[in-house]
Coordinates of C-alpha atoms in Angstrom, one line a residue:
M498 CA 51.1 24.9 -41.8
T499 CA 50.3 24.8 -38.1
T500 CA 48.2 22.7 -35.8
A501 CA 46.0 24.9 -33.6
L502 CA 45.5 22.4 -30.8
E503 CA 47.5 19.3 -29.8
H504 CA 45.6 16.2 -28.6
D505 CA 47.1 13.4 -26.5
F506 CA 45.2 10.2 -27.2
A507 CA 47.7 8.2 -25.2
R508 CA 47.1 10.2 -22.0
P509 CA 46.4 7.8 -19.1
W510 CA 42.8 7.9 -17.9
A511 CA 42.2 9.5 -14.5
K512 CA 42.2 7.0 -11.7
R513 CA 38.9 8.4 -10.3
R514 CA 37.2 7.7 -13.7
V515 CA 38.8 4.3 -14.0
R516 CA 37.4 3.4 -10.5
T517 CA 34.0 4.5 -11.6
Y518 CA 34.2 2.4 -14.8
A519 CA 35.4 -0.6 -12.8
W520 CA 32.5 -0.3 -10.2
C521 CA 29.9 0.2 -12.9
A522 CA 31.2 -2.8 -14.9
A523 CA 31.3 -5.0 -11.7
F524 CA 27.7 -3.9 -10.8
T525 CA 26.4 -4.6 -14.3
T526 CA 28.0 -8.0 -14.5
T527 CA 26.7 -8.9 -11.0
I528 CA 23.2 -8.0 -11.9
A529 CA 23.3 -9.7 -15.3
V530 CA 24.9 -12.9 -14.1
G531 CA 23.0 -12.9 -10.8
S532 CA 19.6 -12.5 -12.4
I533 CA 20.3 -15.3 -15.0
I534 CA 21.4 -17.7 -12.2
G535 CA 18.7 -16.5 -9.8
V536 CA 15.9 -17.1 -12.3
G537 CA 17.5 -20.3 -13.5
V538 CA 17.6 -21.9 -10.1
G539 CA 14.2 -20.6 -9.1
L540 CA 15.2 -17.9 -6.6
I541 CA 13.8 -15.1 -8.7
P542 CA 10.4 -15.4 -10.5
M543 CA 10.4 -15.7 -14.2
V544 CA 7.9 -12.8 -14.8
P545 CA 8.0 -9.7 -17.0
A546 CA 8.7 -7.5 -14.0
T547 CA 12.0 -9.3 -13.3
G548 CA 13.2 -8.4 -16.8
T549 CA 12.1 -4.8 -16.4
I550 CA 13.9 -4.3 -13.1
A551 CA 17.0 -6.2 -14.2
C552 CA 17.1 -4.2 -17.4
F553 CA 17.0 -0.9 -15.6
L554 CA 19.7 -2.0 -13.1
F555 CA 22.2 -3.3 -15.6
M556 CA 21.8 -0.5 -18.1
T557 CA 22.0 2.4 -15.7
P558 CA 25.7 2.0 -15.1
V559 CA 26.3 2.3 -18.8
F560 CA 24.9 5.8 -18.8
I561 CA 26.9 6.6 -15.7
M562 CA 30.1 5.6 -17.5
F563 CA 29.1 7.6 -20.6
I564 CA 28.6 10.8 -18.4
T565 CA 31.8 10.1 -16.4
S566 CA 34.0 9.9 -19.5
W567 CA 33.3 13.6 -20.2
I568 CA 34.1 14.9 -16.7
D569 CA 37.6 16.1 -15.9
T570 CA 39.0 15.4 -12.4
P571 CA 40.4 18.4 -10.4
G572 CA 43.5 19.8 -12.1
E573 CA 42.9 17.9 -15.3
A574 CA 42.4 19.7 -18.6
R575 CA 41.6 17.4 -21.5
T576 CA 40.6 18.7 -24.9
K577 CA 37.1 17.9 -26.2
L578 CA 38.6 15.4 -28.7
E579 CA 40.5 13.6 -25.9
K580 CA 37.2 13.3 -23.9
A581 CA 35.4 12.0 -27.0
N582 CA 38.2 9.5 -27.5
E583 CA 37.8 8.1 -24.0
F584 CA 34.0 8.0 -24.6
Q585 CA 34.5 6.1 -27.8
M586 CA 37.0 3.6 -26.4
L587 CA 34.4 2.8 -23.7
W588 CA 31.7 2.4 -26.2
F589 CA 33.7 0.1 -28.5
C590 CA 34.4 -2.2 -25.6
I591 CA 30.8 -2.1 -24.3
A592 CA 29.2 -2.7 -27.7
G593 CA 31.6 -5.6 -28.4
A594 CA 32.6 -7.6 -25.3
A595 CA 29.7 -6.5 -23.0
S596 CA 26.7 -7.0 -25.3
E597 CA 26.6 -8.1 -28.9
L598 CA 29.3 -10.7 -28.6
W599 CA 27.4 -12.7 -25.9
W600 CA 23.6 -12.0 -26.0
E601 CA 23.2 -11.6 -29.7
V602 CA 25.6 -14.5 -30.5
I603 CA 23.7 -16.8 -28.2
W604 CA 20.5 -15.8 -29.9
L605 CA 21.9 -16.1 -33.4
V606 CA 23.2 -19.6 -32.9
G607 CA 20.2 -20.7 -30.9
D608 CA 17.7 -19.4 -33.5
L609 CA 19.7 -21.1 -36.2
M610 CA 19.3 -24.4 -34.3
G611 CA 15.6 -23.8 -33.6
K612 CA 16.1 -23.4 -29.9
M613 CA 14.9 -19.9 -29.3
H614 CA 11.1 -20.7 -29.0
I615 CA 11.5 -20.2 -25.3
T616 CA 8.5 -20.4 -22.9
Q617 CA 8.0 -19.2 -19.4
G618 CA 8.8 -22.7 -18.1
Q619 CA 12.3 -22.7 -19.5
R620 CA 14.0 -20.7 -16.7
W621 CA 17.5 -20.8 -18.0
G622 CA 16.4 -19.1 -21.2
W623 CA 15.1 -16.1 -19.2
V624 CA 17.7 -13.6 -20.6
I625 CA 16.3 -14.2 -24.1
W626 CA 12.7 -14.6 -23.0
Y627 CA 12.3 -11.3 -21.1
Y628 CA 13.2 -9.4 -24.2
G629 CA 11.4 -11.8 -26.5
I630 CA 8.0 -11.2 -24.9
N631 CA 8.4 -7.5 -25.8
D632 CA 9.6 -8.2 -29.3
V633 CA 8.2 -11.6 -30.3
R634 CA 10.4 -11.9 -33.3
Y635 CA 13.1 -13.1 -31.0
L636 CA 11.0 -16.1 -30.0
N637 CA 9.3 -16.8 -33.3
S638 CA 12.4 -16.9 -35.5
D639 CA 12.4 -14.0 -38.0
G640 CA 14.7 -14.1 -41.0
A641 CA 15.0 -10.3 -41.4
L642 CA 15.7 -9.8 -37.7
W643 CA 18.4 -12.6 -37.8
A644 CA 20.1 -10.8 -40.7
M645 CA 20.1 -7.5 -38.8
E646 CA 21.5 -9.1 -35.7
L647 CA 24.2 -10.8 -37.8
A648 CA 25.2 -7.4 -39.2
V649 CA 25.3 -6.0 -35.7
V650 CA 27.4 -8.9 -34.3
T651 CA 29.9 -8.5 -37.2
G652 CA 30.1 -4.8 -36.4
A653 CA 30.7 -5.4 -32.8
A654 CA 33.6 -7.8 -33.6
I655 CA 35.1 -5.1 -35.8
L656 CA 34.7 -2.4 -33.1
L657 CA 36.3 -4.7 -30.5
Y658 CA 39.2 -5.4 -32.9
S659 CA 39.6 -1.7 -33.6
W660 CA 39.6 -1.0 -29.9
S661 CA 42.5 -3.4 -29.4
K662 CA 44.4 -1.7 -32.2
L663 CA 43.7 1.9 -30.9
R664 CA 44.8 0.9 -27.3
K665 CA 48.3 0.2 -28.7
A666 CA 48.4 3.0 -31.3
G667 CA 49.4 5.9 -28.9
N668 CA 49.5 9.1 -30.9
D669 CA 50.9 7.7 -34.1
P670 CA 48.6 8.9 -37.0
D671 CA 49.5 5.9 -39.2
K672 CA 48.5 3.4 -36.5
R673 CA 45.3 5.3 -35.6
I674 CA 43.8 6.2 -38.9
R675 CA 42.9 2.7 -40.3
P676 CA 41.1 1.4 -37.2
L677 CA 39.3 4.8 -36.8
W678 CA 38.0 4.5 -40.4
W679 CA 36.8 0.9 -39.5
T680 CA 35.0 2.2 -36.5
F681 CA 33.4 5.1 -38.5
F682 CA 31.9 2.8 -41.1
T683 CA 30.9 0.2 -38.6
M684 CA 29.1 2.6 -36.4
A685 CA 27.3 4.1 -39.4
V686 CA 26.1 0.6 -40.5
M687 CA 25.1 -0.4 -36.9
L688 CA 23.2 2.9 -36.5
T689 CA 21.4 2.3 -39.8
V690 CA 20.4 -1.2 -38.7
F691 CA 19.2 0.2 -35.4
F692 CA 16.8 2.6 -37.2
I693 CA 15.7 -0.1 -39.6
Y694 CA 14.8 -2.3 -36.6
F695 CA 12.3 0.2 -35.2
I696 CA 11.1 1.9 -38.4
A697 CA 10.2 -1.4 -40.0
E698 CA 8.0 -2.1 -37.0
A699 CA 6.6 1.4 -36.8
R700 CA 5.5 1.2 -40.5
H701 CA 3.0 -1.5 -39.6
G702 CA 2.0 -0.3 -36.1
F703 CA 4.5 -2.4 -34.1
P704 CA 2.7 -5.8 -34.6
N705 CA 5.6 -7.7 -33.1
F706 CA 5.6 -5.5 -29.9
P707 CA 2.5 -6.9 -28.1
R708 CA 3.3 -5.4 -24.6
H709 CA 2.4 -1.8 -24.7
G710 CA 2.6 -1.0 -21.0
F711 CA 4.6 2.0 -19.9
W712 CA 7.4 0.1 -18.2
D713 CA 7.7 -2.5 -21.0
V714 CA 8.1 0.2 -23.7
S715 CA 10.1 2.8 -21.7
I716 CA 12.6 0.4 -20.0
V717 CA 12.9 -2.8 -22.1
L718 CA 12.4 -1.4 -25.6
I719 CA 13.7 2.2 -25.2
Y720 CA 16.0 2.5 -22.2
E721 CA 17.9 -0.7 -23.0
N722 CA 18.4 0.3 -26.6
L723 CA 19.3 4.0 -26.1
P724 CA 23.1 3.5 -25.8
W725 CA 23.1 1.9 -29.2
M726 CA 21.6 5.0 -30.6
I727 CA 23.3 7.7 -28.5
A728 CA 26.9 6.4 -28.6
P729 CA 27.2 6.2 -32.4
I730 CA 25.4 9.5 -32.9
V731 CA 27.9 11.2 -30.5
S732 CA 30.9 9.3 -31.7
L733 CA 30.6 9.6 -35.5
P734 CA 31.4 13.4 -35.7
F735 CA 34.2 13.1 -33.2
V736 CA 35.8 10.2 -35.1
A737 CA 35.6 12.3 -38.2
K738 CA 37.3 15.2 -36.4
Q739 CA 40.0 13.0 -35.0
L740 CA 40.7 11.6 -38.5
G741 CA 40.9 15.2 -39.8
Y742 CA 43.3 16.1 -37.0
L743 CA 45.5 13.0 -37.7
Y744 CA 45.6 13.7 -41.4
G745 CA 46.6 17.3 -40.5
R746 CA 49.4 15.9 -38.3
K747 CA 50.7 13.7 -41.1
A748 CA 50.7 16.6 -43.5
L749 CA 52.5 18.8 -41.0
E750 CA 55.1 16.2 -40.3
A751 CA 55.7 15.7 -44.0
D752 CA 56.0 19.5 -44.5
R753 CA 58.5 19.7 -41.7
A754 CA 60.5 16.8 -43.1
S755 CA 60.5 18.5 -46.5
T756 CA 61.6 21.8 -45.0
R757 CA 64.5 20.1 -43.1
A758 CA 65.6 18.3 -46.3
G759 CA 65.5 21.5 -48.2
A760 CA 67.5 23.3 -45.6
V761 CA 70.2 20.6 -45.7
R762 CA 70.4 20.8 -49.5
G763 CA 70.6 24.5 -49.3
T764 CA 73.8 24.3 -47.2
G765 CA 75.4 22.0 -49.6
T766 CA 75.6 19.2 -47.1
P767 CA 75.2 15.8 -48.7
V768 CA 71.8 14.2 -47.8
S769 CA 72.4 10.6 -46.6
T770 CA 70.2 7.9 -48.0
R771 CA 71.2 5.5 -45.3
G772 CA 69.4 5.1 -42.0

């Protein structure tokens, strides 16, 4: 039994890519925090255009990071599975810490408390309001939407936990397999929720999406949600391939151990049962 190609999932990320990730994260954070504070204190107008522009600015770095993760630096020769692993690790962190576990949690708790009926005069609620005027369920309190968001937030917490485990797992199949299975099932569930979110609306002609302007639809509803569709679709087959590779590694190691034990027995040398 042989392994055709070895993959090093513990390989340090190239410094050039890490710098790109850091700059993108810093830019996105600055735009997100700056726009919230700017609107809150009255420096930036609380109008739909503000949300559209801010949305474009803080989502674009996410796509830059996605693309960067697949590009080797000069002299580097990663396998496709190693590139996919870096892409996935980025996504698990983005989906968890950088999105669902702050925006969605704020909305879930606020909606439960009846505080999400935000109007244009409530400037500090802008980060919810700008999306809510495009999907009014976020401002009107919708039970089905709340359940979907709860499922997504739970999934994000699982992805972030799995990310922390995979960071420490190195190339050990036993340490990687379980968190990878959790990410696989979690992404499958989150992708299903994502499609339910849009298909349920499409079935009745998007009654909760009152703003049908080009920028409202293309940027706020599509561009902002694209990573949550693209990343799982790209990641799922590669997680499956990585699992297949790791199970193959385990079988190969077991086969080698069995062969060594057989060779020792064949020489008549006693096999020690002590460590």
